[in-house]
């Protein structure tokens, strides 16, 4: 997740119920984007590449389930990094992680009909998937509720090491890629799901988030102007 202070202007000030609705919608939209990116077949994000590889190694377990297991591991590691800062409420982060796993399996099923052969079409689908993914992430940030375990782990490492969030996240993503590649080579004798789309995903998602933040600020400014005009008329 991007650095929260940098995106504080998009966080919702609505009621708790409204924020949870936005958060859950964000999770669903996020998993739609992940599913589309997977169907593009030109490489996916570091975390998705790891869980997707595991579905090939042992197919009876779904990717959504692997994703949830991964989040449980991340929560445990977050505790090991900063045990004194770990609170019981941190276990609530498993709720969105579980919901995300369910949504992911659902959307992978709903998008299973997508099969593209033309490379340009695959890149276009990846770009679309990343746009949808980024919008879902944007909504989750805007709701400003619970950090999912993977982001909690990264944040705890940042606190423990006093390093920049972006640098820690980069190291973490590279570690996931190396792990996914290693598992693929050991069990499948090839590297799977790590391609040019993996790099494009890292670029696209960040840029889309910047775009959405810009559009939100513009819309908010227009709304403010419209409200001022209405007040002046009265």
CSV table of C-alpha atoms in Angstrom, one decimal:
chain,number,residue,atom,x,y,z
A,1,UNK,CA,0.0,0.0,0.0
A,2,UNK,CA,1.3,3.5,-0.8
A,3,UNK,CA,2.6,5.7,2.0
A,4,UNK,CA,-0.6,6.8,3.8
A,5,UNK,CA,0.5,10.4,4.6
A,6,UNK,CA,1.0,11.0,0.9
A,7,UNK,CA,-2.5,10.0,0.2
A,8,UNK,CA,-4.2,11.4,3.3
A,9,UNK,CA,-6.2,13.8,1.1
A,10,UNK,CA,-8.3,11.0,-0.3
A,11,UNK,CA,-9.2,9.4,3.0
A,12,UNK,CA,-12.9,9.3,3.7
A,13,UNK,CA,-14.4,11.3,6.5
A,14,UNK,CA,-17.8,9.5,6.3
A,15,UNK,CA,-19.4,7.3,8.9
A,16,UNK,CA,-17.8,4.0,10.0
A,17,UNK,CA,-20.5,2.1,8.1
A,18,UNK,CA,-20.0,4.1,4.9
A,19,UNK,CA,-16.2,3.5,5.2
A,20,UNK,CA,-16.6,-0.2,5.6
A,21,UNK,CA,-18.9,-0.3,2.5
A,22,UNK,CA,-16.3,1.6,0.5
A,23,UNK,CA,-13.6,-0.7,1.9
A,24,UNK,CA,-15.4,-3.9,0.9
A,25,UNK,CA,-16.2,-2.5,-2.5
A,26,UNK,CA,-12.5,-1.7,-2.9
A,27,UNK,CA,-11.5,-5.3,-2.0
A,28,UNK,CA,-13.9,-6.7,-4.6
A,29,UNK,CA,-12.8,-4.2,-7.3
A,30,UNK,CA,-9.2,-5.0,-6.4
A,31,UNK,CA,-9.7,-8.8,-6.9
A,32,UNK,CA,-11.5,-8.1,-10.3
A,33,UNK,CA,-8.3,-6.3,-11.4
A,34,UNK,CA,-6.1,-9.1,-10.1
A,35,UNK,CA,-8.2,-11.6,-12.0
A,36,UNK,CA,-8.0,-9.6,-15.3
A,37,UNK,CA,-4.2,-9.2,-14.9
A,38,UNK,CA,-3.9,-13.0,-14.4
A,39,UNK,CA,-6.0,-13.7,-17.5
A,40,UNK,CA,-3.8,-11.4,-19.6
A,41,UNK,CA,-1.1,-14.0,-19.2
A,42,UNK,CA,1.9,-11.7,-19.5
A,43,UNK,CA,3.0,-11.6,-15.9
A,44,UNK,CA,1.4,-10.6,-12.6
A,45,UNK,CA,2.3,-8.8,-9.4
A,46,UNK,CA,4.9,-10.3,-7.0
A,47,UNK,CA,2.4,-11.5,-4.4
A,48,UNK,CA,0.0,-12.9,-7.1
A,49,UNK,CA,2.9,-14.6,-8.8
A,50,UNK,CA,3.8,-16.5,-5.6
A,51,UNK,CA,0.2,-17.6,-4.8
A,52,UNK,CA,-0.5,-18.4,-8.5
A,53,UNK,CA,2.6,-20.5,-8.7
A,54,UNK,CA,1.5,-22.4,-5.7
A,55,UNK,CA,-1.8,-23.3,-7.4
A,56,UNK,CA,0.2,-25.0,-10.2
A,57,UNK,CA,2.5,-26.8,-7.7
A,58,UNK,CA,-0.6,-28.1,-5.7
A,59,UNK,CA,-3.8,-27.4,-7.6
A,60,UNK,CA,-6.4,-28.7,-5.0
A,61,UNK,CA,-6.0,-25.5,-3.1
A,62,UNK,CA,-7.3,-22.3,-4.7
A,63,UNK,CA,-5.4,-19.1,-5.2
A,64,UNK,CA,-7.8,-17.3,-2.8
A,65,UNK,CA,-7.0,-19.9,-0.1
A,66,UNK,CA,-3.2,-19.6,-0.8
A,67,UNK,CA,-3.6,-15.8,-0.5
A,68,UNK,CA,-5.3,-16.1,2.8
A,69,UNK,CA,-2.6,-18.5,4.1
A,70,UNK,CA,0.0,-16.0,2.9
A,71,UNK,CA,-1.7,-13.3,4.9
A,72,UNK,CA,-1.7,-15.4,8.0
A,73,UNK,CA,2.0,-15.9,7.6
A,74,UNK,CA,2.5,-12.2,7.2
A,75,UNK,CA,0.5,-11.5,10.3
A,76,UNK,CA,2.8,-13.8,12.3
A,77,UNK,CA,5.9,-12.2,10.8
A,78,UNK,CA,4.5,-8.8,11.7
A,79,UNK,CA,4.3,-10.0,15.3
A,80,UNK,CA,7.8,-11.3,15.2
A,81,UNK,CA,9.2,-8.0,13.9
A,82,UNK,CA,7.5,-5.8,16.6
A,83,UNK,CA,5.9,-8.0,19.3
A,84,UNK,CA,5.5,-5.1,21.7
A,85,UNK,CA,3.5,-3.1,19.3
A,86,UNK,CA,1.2,-6.0,18.3
A,87,UNK,CA,-2.3,-5.7,19.6
A,88,UNK,CA,-5.3,-8.0,19.6
A,89,UNK,CA,-7.1,-5.7,17.1
A,90,UNK,CA,-4.4,-6.6,14.5
A,91,UNK,CA,-6.2,-10.0,14.2
A,92,UNK,CA,-9.1,-8.1,12.6
A,93,UNK,CA,-6.8,-7.6,9.5
A,94,UNK,CA,-7.5,-11.3,8.7
A,95,UNK,CA,-11.2,-10.4,8.0
A,96,UNK,CA,-10.5,-8.4,4.9
A,97,UNK,CA,-7.8,-10.9,4.0
A,98,UNK,CA,-10.4,-13.7,4.1
A,99,UNK,CA,-13.0,-11.7,2.2
A,100,UNK,CA,-10.3,-10.9,-0.4
A,101,UNK,CA,-9.5,-14.6,-0.9
A,102,UNK,CA,-13.2,-15.4,-1.4
A,103,UNK,CA,-13.6,-12.5,-3.9
A,104,UNK,CA,-10.5,-13.5,-5.8
A,105,UNK,CA,-11.7,-17.1,-6.3
A,106,UNK,CA,-15.1,-15.8,-7.4
A,107,UNK,CA,-13.6,-13.4,-9.9
A,108,UNK,CA,-11.1,-15.9,-11.2
A,109,UNK,CA,-14.1,-18.2,-11.9
A,110,UNK,CA,-16.1,-15.4,-13.6
A,111,UNK,CA,-13.1,-14.4,-15.8
A,112,UNK,CA,-12.2,-18.0,-16.7
A,113,UNK,CA,-13.7,-17.6,-20.2
A,114,UNK,CA,-11.1,-15.0,-21.1
A,115,UNK,CA,-8.5,-16.5,-23.4
A,116,UNK,CA,-6.4,-14.2,-25.6
A,117,UNK,CA,-3.8,-15.1,-28.2
A,118,UNK,CA,-2.9,-11.7,-29.6
A,119,UNK,CA,0.0,-10.1,-27.6
A,120,UNK,CA,-1.3,-6.5,-28.0
A,121,UNK,CA,-4.6,-7.6,-26.6
A,122,UNK,CA,-2.9,-9.2,-23.6
A,123,UNK,CA,-1.0,-6.0,-22.8
A,124,UNK,CA,-4.3,-4.0,-23.1
A,125,UNK,CA,-6.1,-6.4,-20.8
A,126,UNK,CA,-3.2,-6.1,-18.3
A,127,UNK,CA,-3.4,-2.3,-18.5
A,128,UNK,CA,-7.2,-2.5,-17.9
A,129,UNK,CA,-6.7,-5.0,-15.0
A,130,UNK,CA,-4.1,-2.8,-13.3
A,131,UNK,CA,-6.4,0.2,-13.7
A,132,UNK,CA,-9.2,-1.7,-12.0
A,133,UNK,CA,-6.8,-3.1,-9.4
A,134,UNK,CA,-5.5,0.4,-8.6
A,135,UNK,CA,-9.0,1.8,-8.2
A,136,UNK,CA,-9.9,-0.9,-5.7
A,137,UNK,CA,-6.7,-0.1,-3.8
A,138,UNK,CA,-7.6,3.6,-4.0
A,139,UNK,CA,-11.0,2.9,-2.4
A,140,UNK,CA,-9.4,0.8,0.4
A,141,UNK,CA,-7.0,3.6,1.2
A,142,UNK,CA,-9.8,6.2,1.1
A,143,UNK,CA,-11.8,4.1,3.6
A,144,UNK,CA,-8.8,4.3,6.0
A,145,UNK,CA,-9.7,1.3,8.1
A,146,UNK,CA,-7.6,-1.9,8.5
A,147,UNK,CA,-4.2,-2.6,7.2
A,148,UNK,CA,-4.1,-6.1,5.7
A,149,UNK,CA,-1.4,-8.3,7.2
A,150,UNK,CA,1.1,-7.9,4.3
A,151,UNK,CA,1.0,-4.1,4.6
A,152,UNK,CA,1.1,-4.4,8.4
A,153,UNK,CA,4.3,-6.5,8.1
A,154,UNK,CA,5.9,-3.9,5.8
A,155,UNK,CA,5.0,-1.1,8.1
A,156,UNK,CA,6.4,-2.9,11.1
A,157,UNK,CA,9.7,-3.5,9.3
A,158,UNK,CA,9.8,0.2,8.4
A,159,UNK,CA,9.3,1.1,12.1
A,160,UNK,CA,11.9,-1.4,13.2
A,161,UNK,CA,14.6,-0.5,10.7
A,162,UNK,CA,13.7,3.2,10.4
A,163,UNK,CA,14.0,2.9,6.6
A,164,UNK,CA,11.9,4.5,3.9
A,165,UNK,CA,8.6,2.7,3.2
A,166,UNK,CA,9.2,2.6,-0.6
A,167,UNK,CA,12.6,0.9,-0.1
A,168,UNK,CA,11.3,-1.7,2.2
A,169,UNK,CA,8.4,-2.4,-0.1
A,170,UNK,CA,10.7,-2.8,-3.0
A,171,UNK,CA,12.9,-5.3,-1.1
A,172,UNK,CA,9.8,-7.2,0.0
A,173,UNK,CA,8.4,-7.4,-3.5
A,174,UNK,CA,11.8,-8.6,-4.9
A,175,UNK,CA,11.9,-11.2,-2.1
A,176,UNK,CA,8.5,-12.5,-3.2
A,177,UNK,CA,9.6,-12.7,-6.8
A,178,UNK,CA,12.7,-14.6,-5.9
A,179,UNK,CA,10.6,-17.0,-3.8
A,180,UNK,CA,8.1,-17.5,-6.6
A,181,UNK,CA,10.9,-18.1,-9.1
A,182,UNK,CA,12.6,-20.5,-6.7
A,183,UNK,CA,9.4,-22.5,-6.1
A,184,UNK,CA,8.8,-22.7,-9.8
A,185,UNK,CA,12.3,-23.9,-10.6
A,186,UNK,CA,12.3,-26.5,-7.8
A,187,UNK,CA,8.8,-28.0,-8.4
A,188,UNK,CA,8.0,-27.1,-12.0
A,189,UNK,CA,11.5,-26.7,-13.5
A,190,UNK,CA,10.6,-23.3,-14.9
A,191,UNK,CA,9.7,-19.8,-13.8
A,192,UNK,CA,6.0,-19.1,-14.2
A,193,UNK,CA,3.9,-15.9,-14.0
A,194,UNK,CA,6.9,-13.6,-13.8
A,195,UNK,CA,7.2,-11.8,-17.1
A,196,UNK,CA,7.2,-8.3,-18.5
A,197,UNK,CA,3.7,-7.8,-17.1
A,198,UNK,CA,5.2,-8.0,-13.6
A,199,UNK,CA,7.3,-4.9,-14.3
A,200,UNK,CA,4.4,-3.2,-16.0
A,201,UNK,CA,2.2,-3.9,-13.0
A,202,UNK,CA,4.6,-2.1,-10.7
A,203,UNK,CA,4.6,0.9,-13.0
A,204,UNK,CA,0.9,1.0,-13.9
A,205,UNK,CA,-0.6,0.6,-10.4
A,206,UNK,CA,1.5,3.5,-9.0
A,207,UNK,CA,0.7,5.8,-11.9
A,208,UNK,CA,-3.0,5.0,-11.8
A,209,UNK,CA,-3.1,5.8,-8.1
A,210,UNK,CA,-1.5,9.2,-8.8
A,211,UNK,CA,-4.1,9.7,-11.6
A,212,UNK,CA,-7.1,8.8,-9.3
A,213,UNK,CA,-5.7,11.1,-6.5
A,214,UNK,CA,-5.4,14.0,-9.0
A,215,UNK,CA,-8.9,13.4,-10.4
A,216,UNK,CA,-10.3,13.3,-6.8
A,217,UNK,CA,-8.7,16.6,-5.9
A,218,UNK,CA,-10.0,18.2,-9.1
A,219,UNK,CA,-13.5,16.9,-8.5
A,220,UNK,CA,-13.4,18.1,-4.8
A,221,UNK,CA,-12.2,21.5,-6.0
A,222,UNK,CA,-15.1,21.8,-8.5
A,223,UNK,CA,-17.6,20.7,-5.8
A,224,UNK,CA,-16.2,23.4,-3.5
A,225,UNK,CA,-16.6,26.0,-6.1
A,226,UNK,CA,-20.1,24.9,-6.8
A,227,UNK,CA,-21.0,25.0,-3.1
A,228,UNK,CA,-19.6,28.5,-2.8
A,229,UNK,CA,-21.6,29.7,-5.8
A,230,UNK,CA,-24.8,28.3,-4.2
A,231,UNK,CA,-24.0,30.0,-0.9
A,232,UNK,CA,-23.4,33.3,-2.6
A,233,UNK,CA,-26.7,33.1,-4.4
A,234,UNK,CA,-28.5,32.8,-1.0
